[in-house]
Tab-separated table of C-alpha atoms in Angstrom:
chain	number	residue	atom	x	y	z
A	1080	UNK	CA	-36.474	78.808	28.113
A	1081	UNK	CA	-36.342	81.812	30.111
A	1082	UNK	CA	-36.204	84.328	25.890
A	1083	UNK	CA	-39.475	81.584	24.844
A	1084	UNK	CA	-41.005	82.176	28.216
A	1085	UNK	CA	-41.113	86.128	27.171
A	1086	UNK	CA	-41.420	85.398	23.840
A	1087	UNK	CA	-44.803	82.923	24.866
A	1088	UNK	CA	-46.187	85.989	26.763
A	1089	UNK	CA	-45.369	88.874	24.530
A	1090	UNK	CA	-47.675	87.182	22.473
A	1091	UNK	CA	-50.060	87.869	24.814
A	1092	UNK	CA	-49.744	91.294	24.930
A	1093	UNK	CA	-49.616	91.834	20.713
A	1094	UNK	CA	-52.959	90.595	20.783
A	1095	UNK	CA	-54.242	92.726	23.089
A	1096	UNK	CA	-52.886	94.906	20.953
A	1097	UNK	CA	-54.607	94.290	17.710
A	1098	UNK	CA	-57.804	94.425	19.933
A	1099	UNK	CA	-57.281	97.534	21.337
A	1100	UNK	CA	-56.148	99.008	17.062
A	1101	UNK	CA	-59.857	97.202	16.518
A	1102	UNK	CA	-60.787	100.705	19.532
A	1103	UNK	CA	-59.126	103.572	17.287
A	1104	UNK	CA	-61.177	101.953	14.044
A	1105	UNK	CA	-64.443	102.843	16.473
A	1106	UNK	CA	-63.444	106.108	17.706
A	1107	UNK	CA	-62.540	106.872	14.070
A	1108	UNK	CA	-66.254	106.559	13.020
A	1109	UNK	CA	-67.466	108.178	16.163
A	1110	UNK	CA	-65.300	111.147	15.550
A	1111	UNK	CA	-66.501	111.389	11.642
A	1112	UNK	CA	-69.804	111.010	13.019
A	1113	UNK	CA	-69.353	113.999	15.259
A	1114	UNK	CA	-68.285	116.018	12.338
A	1115	UNK	CA	-70.255	115.112	9.915
A	1116	UNK	CA	-72.914	116.810	13.274
A	1117	UNK	CA	-71.179	119.640	13.633
A	1118	UNK	CA	-70.034	118.983	16.719
A	1119	UNK	CA	-68.204	122.378	18.975
A	1120	UNK	CA	-65.364	120.310	20.040
A	1121	UNK	CA	-64.756	118.791	17.435
A	1122	UNK	CA	-60.953	119.912	16.980
A	1123	UNK	CA	-60.028	119.299	20.455
A	1124	UNK	CA	-60.941	116.164	19.704
A	1125	UNK	CA	-59.494	114.932	16.261
A	1126	UNK	CA	-56.213	116.920	18.783
A	1127	UNK	CA	-56.959	114.202	20.983
A	1128	UNK	CA	-57.406	111.496	18.374
A	1129	UNK	CA	-53.873	112.197	16.692
A	1130	UNK	CA	-52.409	111.892	19.970
A	1131	UNK	CA	-53.492	108.950	20.761
A	1132	UNK	CA	-52.847	107.084	17.289
A	1133	UNK	CA	-49.342	108.308	17.661
A	1134	UNK	CA	-48.741	106.585	20.966
A	1135	UNK	CA	-50.090	103.776	19.477
A	1136	UNK	CA	-47.740	103.487	16.512
A	1137	UNK	CA	-45.320	104.465	18.742
A	1138	UNK	CA	-45.995	100.697	20.471
A	1139	UNK	CA	-46.156	99.051	18.001
A	1140	UNK	CA	-43.385	100.225	16.522
A	1141	UNK	CA	-41.874	99.760	20.537
A	1142	UNK	CA	-43.110	96.014	20.467
A	1143	UNK	CA	-41.596	95.273	16.955
A	1144	UNK	CA	-38.677	95.859	18.167
A	1145	UNK	CA	-39.101	94.493	21.259
A	1146	UNK	CA	-40.027	90.688	19.541
A	1147	UNK	CA	-36.514	91.579	16.964
A	1148	UNK	CA	-34.486	91.424	20.049
A	1149	UNK	CA	-36.088	88.606	22.327
A	1150	UNK	CA	-35.846	86.430	18.372
A	1151	UNK	CA	-32.349	87.697	18.112
A	1152	UNK	CA	-31.446	86.635	21.915
A	1153	UNK	CA	-33.500	83.301	21.262
A	1154	UNK	CA	-31.186	82.282	17.987
A	1155	UNK	CA	-28.023	83.048	20.041
A	1156	UNK	CA	-29.423	80.801	23.216
A	1157	UNK	CA	-30.138	77.884	20.327
A	1158	UNK	CA	-26.988	79.152	18.091
A	1159	UNK	CA	-24.811	78.132	21.514
A	1160	UNK	CA	-26.873	75.458	22.525
A	1161	UNK	CA	-26.305	73.851	19.223
A	1162	UNK	CA	-21.949	74.562	19.915
A	1163	UNK	CA	-22.657	73.003	23.510
A	1164	UNK	CA	-24.403	69.670	22.045
A	1165	UNK	CA	-20.693	69.857	19.295
A	1166	UNK	CA	-18.684	70.396	22.081
A	1167	UNK	CA	-21.102	67.552	24.437
A	1168	UNK	CA	-20.284	65.035	20.575
A	1169	UNK	CA	-16.599	66.439	21.307
A	1170	UNK	CA	-15.960	65.356	24.222
A	1171	UNK	CA	-17.534	62.352	24.875
A	1172	UNK	CA	-16.329	61.125	22.313
A	1173	UNK	CA	-12.024	61.773	23.462
A	1174	UNK	CA	-13.459	60.887	26.616
A	1175	UNK	CA	-13.877	57.024	24.894
A	1176	UNK	CA	-11.306	56.626	23.161
A	1177	UNK	CA	-9.386	57.410	26.264
A	1178	UNK	CA	-11.282	54.726	27.752
A	1179	UNK	CA	-11.481	52.105	25.136
A	1180	UNK	CA	-7.566	53.212	25.072
A	1181	UNK	CA	-6.107	52.658	28.392
A	1182	UNK	CA	-8.291	50.181	29.016
A	1183	UNK	CA	-6.769	48.031	25.837
A	1184	UNK	CA	-2.598	49.358	27.981
A	1185	UNK	CA	-4.332	48.323	31.677
A	1186	UNK	CA	-4.531	44.828	30.210
A	1187	UNK	CA	-1.790	42.332	31.499
A	1188	UNK	CA	1.486	41.443	29.835
A	1189	UNK	CA	1.041	38.792	28.669
A	1190	UNK	CA	4.933	38.192	26.722
A	1191	UNK	CA	7.008	35.303	26.456
A	1192	UNK	CA	9.164	35.113	23.176
A	1193	UNK	CA	10.809	37.880	21.523
A	1194	UNK	CA	7.927	37.666	18.682
A	1195	UNK	CA	5.509	38.597	21.240
A	1196	UNK	CA	7.152	41.441	23.069
A	1197	UNK	CA	7.410	43.334	19.316
A	1198	UNK	CA	3.686	42.712	19.029
A	1199	UNK	CA	3.567	44.031	22.237
A	1200	UNK	CA	5.294	47.131	20.958
A	1201	UNK	CA	3.277	47.663	18.217
A	1202	UNK	CA	0.466	48.397	20.148
A	1203	UNK	CA	2.285	50.697	21.934
A	1204	UNK	CA	3.267	52.579	19.100
A	1205	UNK	CA	0.277	52.267	17.863
A	1206	UNK	CA	-1.406	53.919	21.395
A	1207	UNK	CA	0.805	56.774	20.830
A	1208	UNK	CA	0.130	57.639	17.351
A	1209	UNK	CA	-3.553	57.757	17.571
A	1210	UNK	CA	-2.842	59.678	20.933
A	1211	UNK	CA	-0.718	62.314	18.866
A	1212	UNK	CA	-3.174	63.112	16.399
A	1213	UNK	CA	-5.732	62.792	19.086
A	1214	UNK	CA	-3.916	65.587	21.047
A	1215	UNK	CA	-4.969	68.004	18.511
A	1216	UNK	CA	-8.710	67.485	18.919
A	1217	UNK	CA	-8.171	68.097	22.736
A	1218	UNK	CA	-6.219	71.787	21.423
A	1219	UNK	CA	-9.196	72.584	19.541
A	1220	UNK	CA	-12.374	71.766	21.726
A	1221	UNK	CA	-9.947	74.251	24.068
A	1222	UNK	CA	-10.537	77.332	21.292
A	1223	UNK	CA	-13.823	76.085	21.188
A	1224	UNK	CA	-14.527	76.642	25.079
A	1225	UNK	CA	-13.098	80.131	25.539
A	1226	UNK	CA	-15.501	81.235	21.750
A	1227	UNK	CA	-18.620	79.756	23.737
A	1228	UNK	CA	-17.990	81.523	27.080
A	1229	UNK	CA	-16.692	84.556	25.110
A	1230	UNK	CA	-20.030	84.176	23.336
A	1231	UNK	CA	-21.694	83.772	27.420
A	1232	UNK	CA	-21.678	80.709	26.833
A	1233	UNK	CA	-21.628	79.355	30.802
A	1234	UNK	CA	-22.463	76.271	31.847
A	1235	UNK	CA	-22.992	73.083	29.495
A	1236	UNK	CA	-25.823	71.067	30.978
A	1237	UNK	CA	-25.119	68.754	27.884
A	1238	UNK	CA	-21.875	67.640	28.321
A	1239	UNK	CA	-20.472	64.795	31.148
A	1240	UNK	CA	-16.968	66.297	31.286
A	1241	UNK	CA	-15.534	69.197	31.776
A	1242	UNK	CA	-12.610	70.035	29.311
A	1243	UNK	CA	-10.217	69.808	32.104
A	1244	UNK	CA	-11.533	66.698	33.033
A	1245	UNK	CA	-10.785	65.652	29.425
A	1246	UNK	CA	-7.397	67.631	29.193
A	1247	UNK	CA	-6.758	65.090	32.193
A	1248	UNK	CA	-7.538	61.471	30.757
A	1249	UNK	CA	-6.575	61.948	27.201
A	1250	UNK	CA	-2.777	62.596	29.490
A	1251	UNK	CA	-3.398	59.765	31.851
A	1252	UNK	CA	-2.906	58.032	27.770
A	1253	UNK	CA	0.497	58.702	28.037
A	1254	UNK	CA	0.884	57.969	31.380
A	1255	UNK	CA	-1.063	54.613	30.048
A	1256	UNK	CA	1.648	54.263	27.235
A	1257	UNK	CA	4.456	54.655	29.595
A	1258	UNK	CA	3.663	52.482	32.289
A	1259	UNK	CA	3.423	49.412	29.570
A	1260	UNK	CA	7.123	50.332	27.746
A	1261	UNK	CA	8.576	50.147	31.090
A	1262	UNK	CA	6.428	46.201	32.145
A	1263	UNK	CA	7.771	45.308	27.784
A	1264	UNK	CA	12.000	46.446	28.870
A	1265	UNK	CA	11.368	44.210	31.971
A	1266	UNK	CA	9.792	41.603	29.866
A	1267	UNK	CA	12.450	42.177	27.579
A	1268	UNK	CA	14.844	41.078	30.387
A	1269	UNK	CA	12.813	38.477	31.537
A	1270	UNK	CA	13.209	36.300	28.112
A	1271	UNK	CA	16.427	37.134	27.879
A	1272	UNK	CA	17.197	35.680	31.318
A	1273	UNK	CA	15.532	33.260	29.995
A	1274	UNK	CA	17.058	32.413	26.733
A	1275	UNK	CA	20.470	32.679	28.078
A	1276	UNK	CA	19.631	29.932	30.858
A	1277	UNK	CA	18.289	27.342	28.069
A	1278	UNK	CA	21.787	27.911	25.546
A	1279	UNK	CA	23.796	27.917	29.210
A	1280	UNK	CA	21.428	23.785	29.740
A	1281	UNK	CA	21.977	23.022	26.211
A	1282	UNK	CA	26.038	23.975	26.578
A	1283	UNK	CA	26.076	22.511	29.439
A	1284	UNK	CA	24.220	19.589	28.682
A	1285	UNK	CA	26.793	18.592	25.615
A	1286	UNK	CA	29.637	19.489	28.155
A	1287	UNK	CA	27.887	16.621	30.026
A	1288	UNK	CA	27.462	13.824	27.671
A	1289	UNK	CA	30.856	14.602	25.570
A	1290	UNK	CA	32.436	13.653	29.629
A	1291	UNK	CA	29.975	10.451	29.431
A	1292	UNK	CA	31.169	9.303	26.474
A	1293	UNK	CA	34.638	10.002	26.723
A	1294	UNK	CA	34.683	8.156	30.080
A	1295	UNK	CA	32.989	5.393	29.065
A	1296	UNK	CA	35.219	5.282	26.117
A	1297	UNK	CA	38.552	4.996	28.695
A	1298	UNK	CA	36.734	2.954	30.380
A	1299	UNK	CA	35.832	0.674	27.626
A	1300	UNK	CA	39.865	0.559	26.718
A	1301	UNK	CA	40.833	0.095	30.172
A	1302	UNK	CA	39.147	-2.458	30.973
A	1303	UNK	CA	38.280	-4.221	27.707
A	1304	UNK	CA	36.784	-7.259	28.182
A	1305	UNK	CA	38.377	-10.516	28.406
A	1306	UNK	CA	38.356	-14.059	30.182
A	1307	UNK	CA	39.537	-14.612	33.127
A	1308	UNK	CA	40.727	-18.346	32.513
A	1309	UNK	CA	41.785	-20.726	35.944
A	1310	UNK	CA	44.972	-22.322	34.438
A	1311	UNK	CA	45.817	-19.039	33.466
A	1312	UNK	CA	48.355	-17.070	36.454
A	1313	UNK	CA	48.768	-13.999	33.778
A	1314	UNK	CA	45.163	-13.750	32.643
A	1315	UNK	CA	44.402	-14.188	36.721
A	1316	UNK	CA	47.267	-11.258	37.228
A	1317	UNK	CA	45.544	-8.639	34.701
A	1318	UNK	CA	41.590	-9.669	35.623
A	1319	UNK	CA	42.765	-8.846	38.924
A	1320	UNK	CA	44.586	-5.995	37.490
A	1321	UNK	CA	41.341	-4.739	35.614
A	1322	UNK	CA	38.740	-5.371	39.113
A	1323	UNK	CA	41.388	-2.470	40.568
A	1324	UNK	CA	41.153	-0.694	38.076
A	1325	UNK	CA	36.855	-1.049	38.257
A	1326	UNK	CA	36.930	-0.147	41.929
A	1327	UNK	CA	39.267	2.240	41.333
A	1328	UNK	CA	37.153	4.087	39.117
A	1329	UNK	CA	33.579	3.123	41.323
A	1330	UNK	CA	34.630	4.483	44.246
A	1331	UNK	CA	34.628	8.222	42.092
A	1332	UNK	CA	31.215	7.989	41.703
A	1333	UNK	CA	30.044	10.928	43.346
A	1334	UNK	CA	33.534	13.122	41.199
A	1335	UNK	CA	31.681	12.220	37.786
A	1336	UNK	CA	28.118	13.302	38.967
A	1337	UNK	CA	29.373	16.701	39.504
A	1338	UNK	CA	29.283	16.803	35.171
A	1339	UNK	CA	26.164	17.534	35.703
A	1340	UNK	CA	25.232	20.419	38.348
A	1341	UNK	CA	26.286	23.215	35.568
A	1342	UNK	CA	23.367	21.617	33.283
A	1343	UNK	CA	21.458	21.115	37.397
A	1344	UNK	CA	21.731	25.090	37.787
A	1345	UNK	CA	20.411	26.029	34.821
A	1346	UNK	CA	17.999	23.406	34.630
A	1347	UNK	CA	16.825	24.671	38.172
A	1348	UNK	CA	16.421	28.814	37.078
A	1349	UNK	CA	13.671	27.318	33.974
A	1350	UNK	CA	12.050	25.175	36.553
A	1351	UNK	CA	11.965	28.419	38.750
A	1352	UNK	CA	10.172	30.403	35.751
A	1353	UNK	CA	8.186	27.711	34.709
A	1354	UNK	CA	10.165	27.150	31.175
A	1355	UNK	CA	10.269	23.153	30.714
A	1356	UNK	CA	10.268	23.530	26.895
A	1357	UNK	CA	14.230	23.844	25.629
A	1358	UNK	CA	14.331	24.661	21.447
A	1359	UNK	CA	18.293	24.277	22.248
A	1360	UNK	CA	18.106	20.916	23.550
A	1361	UNK	CA	15.914	17.416	22.913
A	1362	UNK	CA	18.140	16.218	26.412
A	1363	UNK	CA	16.553	16.906	29.652
A	1364	UNK	CA	18.117	16.524	33.512
A	1365	UNK	CA	15.796	13.106	32.768
A	1366	UNK	CA	17.680	11.552	29.777
A	1367	UNK	CA	21.061	13.477	31.580
A	1368	UNK	CA	21.045	11.473	34.736
A	1369	UNK	CA	20.046	8.567	32.584
A	1370	UNK	CA	23.457	9.020	30.529
A	1371	UNK	CA	25.154	9.460	33.653
A	1372	UNK	CA	22.990	6.167	35.483
A	1373	UNK	CA	23.587	3.988	32.216
A	1374	UNK	CA	27.931	4.575	32.876
A	1375	UNK	CA	27.348	3.189	35.747
A	1376	UNK	CA	25.523	0.307	35.514
A	1377	UNK	CA	28.241	-0.527	33.367
A	1378	UNK	CA	30.890	0.128	36.113
A	1379	UNK	CA	28.844	-2.008	38.090
A	1380	UNK	CA	28.039	-4.618	35.772
A	1381	UNK	CA	32.142	-4.888	34.818
A	1382	UNK	CA	32.984	-5.593	38.241
A	1383	UNK	CA	30.568	-8.530	38.781
A	1384	UNK	CA	31.767	-10.254	36.000
A	1385	UNK	CA	35.475	-9.612	36.683
A	1386	UNK	CA	34.997	-10.724	40.517
A	1387	UNK	CA	32.635	-14.039	39.319
A	1388	UNK	CA	35.565	-14.731	36.049
A	1389	UNK	CA	38.439	-14.808	39.126
A	1390	UNK	CA	36.215	-16.291	42.002
A	1391	UNK	CA	35.525	-18.936	39.951
A	1392	UNK	CA	39.470	-18.929	37.993
A	1393	UNK	CA	41.132	-18.788	41.866
A	1394	UNK	CA	38.408	-20.936	43.803
A	1395	UNK	CA	40.433	-23.704	46.330
A	1396	UNK	CA	39.343	-26.761	47.720
A	1397	UNK	CA	40.130	-28.179	50.563
A	1398	UNK	CA	42.575	-32.032	51.514
A	1399	UNK	CA	39.004	-33.725	52.738
A	1400	UNK	CA	37.451	-32.147	50.488
A	1401	UNK	CA	39.104	-33.471	47.392
A	1402	UNK	CA	38.864	-36.862	48.973
A	1403	UNK	CA	35.259	-36.574	49.608
A	1404	UNK	CA	34.402	-35.596	45.956
A	1405	UNK	CA	37.230	-37.844	44.710
A	1406	UNK	CA	35.365	-40.951	46.142
A	1407	UNK	CA	32.252	-39.776	45.678
A	1408	UNK	CA	33.006	-39.687	41.152
A	1409	UNK	CA	34.457	-42.984	42.313
A	1410	UNK	CA	31.561	-44.401	43.352
A	1411	UNK	CA	29.317	-43.561	40.058
A	1412	UNK	CA	32.339	-44.228	37.979
A	1413	UNK	CA	31.030	-47.533	38.260
A	1414	UNK	CA	33.083	-47.800	34.411
A	1415	UNK	CA	36.817	-46.989	36.127
A	1416	UNK	CA	37.700	-44.568	33.176
A	1417	UNK	CA	38.208	-41.656	34.638
A	1418	UNK	CA	34.137	-40.517	33.842
A	1419	UNK	CA	31.098	-40.277	34.314
A	1420	UNK	CA	28.319	-41.578	31.299
A	1421	UNK	CA	24.964	-40.552	30.572
A	1422	UNK	CA	23.599	-43.039	32.810
A	1423	UNK	CA	26.402	-42.754	35.575
A	1424	UNK	CA	25.812	-39.430	35.045
A	1425	UNK	CA	21.994	-39.892	35.794
A	1426	UNK	CA	22.494	-42.322	38.835
A	1427	UNK	CA	24.426	-39.695	41.068
A	1428	UNK	CA	21.840	-36.695	39.788
A	1429	UNK	CA	18.641	-38.974	41.240
A	1430	UNK	CA	21.155	-39.474	44.400
A	1431	UNK	CA	20.957	-35.264	44.775
A	1432	UNK	CA	16.919	-35.801	43.991
A	1433	UNK	CA	17.648	-33.454	40.755
A	1434	UNK	CA	14.787	-35.550	37.736
A	1435	UNK	CA	16.745	-33.576	34.506
A	1436	UNK	CA	19.909	-35.345	34.555
A	1437	UNK	CA	19.418	-35.642	30.885
A	1438	UNK	CA	19.585	-32.112	30.156
A	1439	UNK	CA	22.710	-31.811	32.440
A	1440	UNK	CA	24.124	-33.959	31.328
A	1441	UNK	CA	23.979	-32.977	27.914
A	1442	UNK	CA	24.642	-28.663	29.285
A	1443	UNK	CA	28.330	-30.179	30.977
A	1444	UNK	CA	29.277	-33.350	28.914
A	1445	UNK	CA	31.266	-30.691	26.253
A	1446	UNK	CA	32.672	-27.969	28.716
A	1447	UNK	CA	35.425	-30.566	31.362
A	1448	UNK	CA	36.509	-27.058	32.770
A	1449	UNK	CA	38.751	-27.546	36.178
A	1450	UNK	CA	39.069	-26.362	39.463
A	1451	UNK	CA	42.827	-26.520	41.043
A	1452	UNK	CA	42.404	-28.865	44.174
A	1453	UNK	CA	45.048	-29.446	46.247
A	1454	UNK	CA	45.995	-32.636	44.812
A	1455	UNK	CA	45.277	-31.981	41.489
A	1456	UNK	CA	42.457	-30.893	38.295
A	1457	UNK	CA	38.962	-31.949	39.074
A	1458	UNK	CA	36.024	-31.960	37.126
A	1459	UNK	CA	33.430	-29.386	37.232
A	1460	UNK	CA	30.754	-32.755	36.795
A	1461	UNK	CA	32.923	-34.661	39.451
A	1462	UNK	CA	31.664	-31.081	42.133
A	1463	UNK	CA	28.255	-31.206	40.874
């Protein structure tokens, strides 16, 4: 801008210089008139005119050289401006690349599987490769700046960034890659730990199920289903032995629950990490506890069954109860045949305010189970 101001000022001088040249032409015409008039001092006038012409010509020559110098300086500044602008564009492009890359590398690292970890690693590798491509550009920009400084470029009004700032920003990419890779390594370790916990749970679940199945098979083998018959002392003894075994087995419930401890520890670790899906097993703590509960229910049901059978098999009544029942039976046994027919049975049920005598008769007429009293067997129909 300073050079352009001088050029504009010089244009005004050149206009004045042109008018001065016209004055020389006027002087030449006057001198010619004096010569024709044989002016006595014409020689001195011609000599003075010649000096004026020489001075004006020298001034014109100096003016032309001055103008050439100004235009040369202007062209130099124009070339430097083009270089400054080129530098600004390249520096801006590098800075934009750095900002965009750092934004990507600074995003939260959401990695839950090895597949996602591999994808994240590829992103880091791509960023490093691009960094290696842009690093030489920065070196070239450094040489370009040295060239401009040698030409006297000075401050660059077109660029938001200095070379030092661009270099500093570019180094941030390398640091961001290192930092993200460190986080990725930690994420891989976490994935491996979770994977190990999943496998540990699957193994513990299989071990627990195997144990539960084994316990069930052992229980079914040692406490086979059977009927305790009232008139069979051996059957009653077996029933009591089975009940003792089942009672002892039931008392070890807490010990059997320990089979889930290992699976529970792995499950707690997975829940703490927010993992609910396990590709290594279909089992869960709920399904394992359900399997164990079914085993314990099987024990309780078996105990209840055996206790009920033993209670019926060894039931006894006092002599007074026996006489009372016998008298009641004889009262309703009108045919005195030791049995109650349907009519007699209906009368007995009516005395008890029961209206479903026919249904009960059908139920008991073919089931003459006997209970031992002090004076011999008494039919179950009579007790009813």
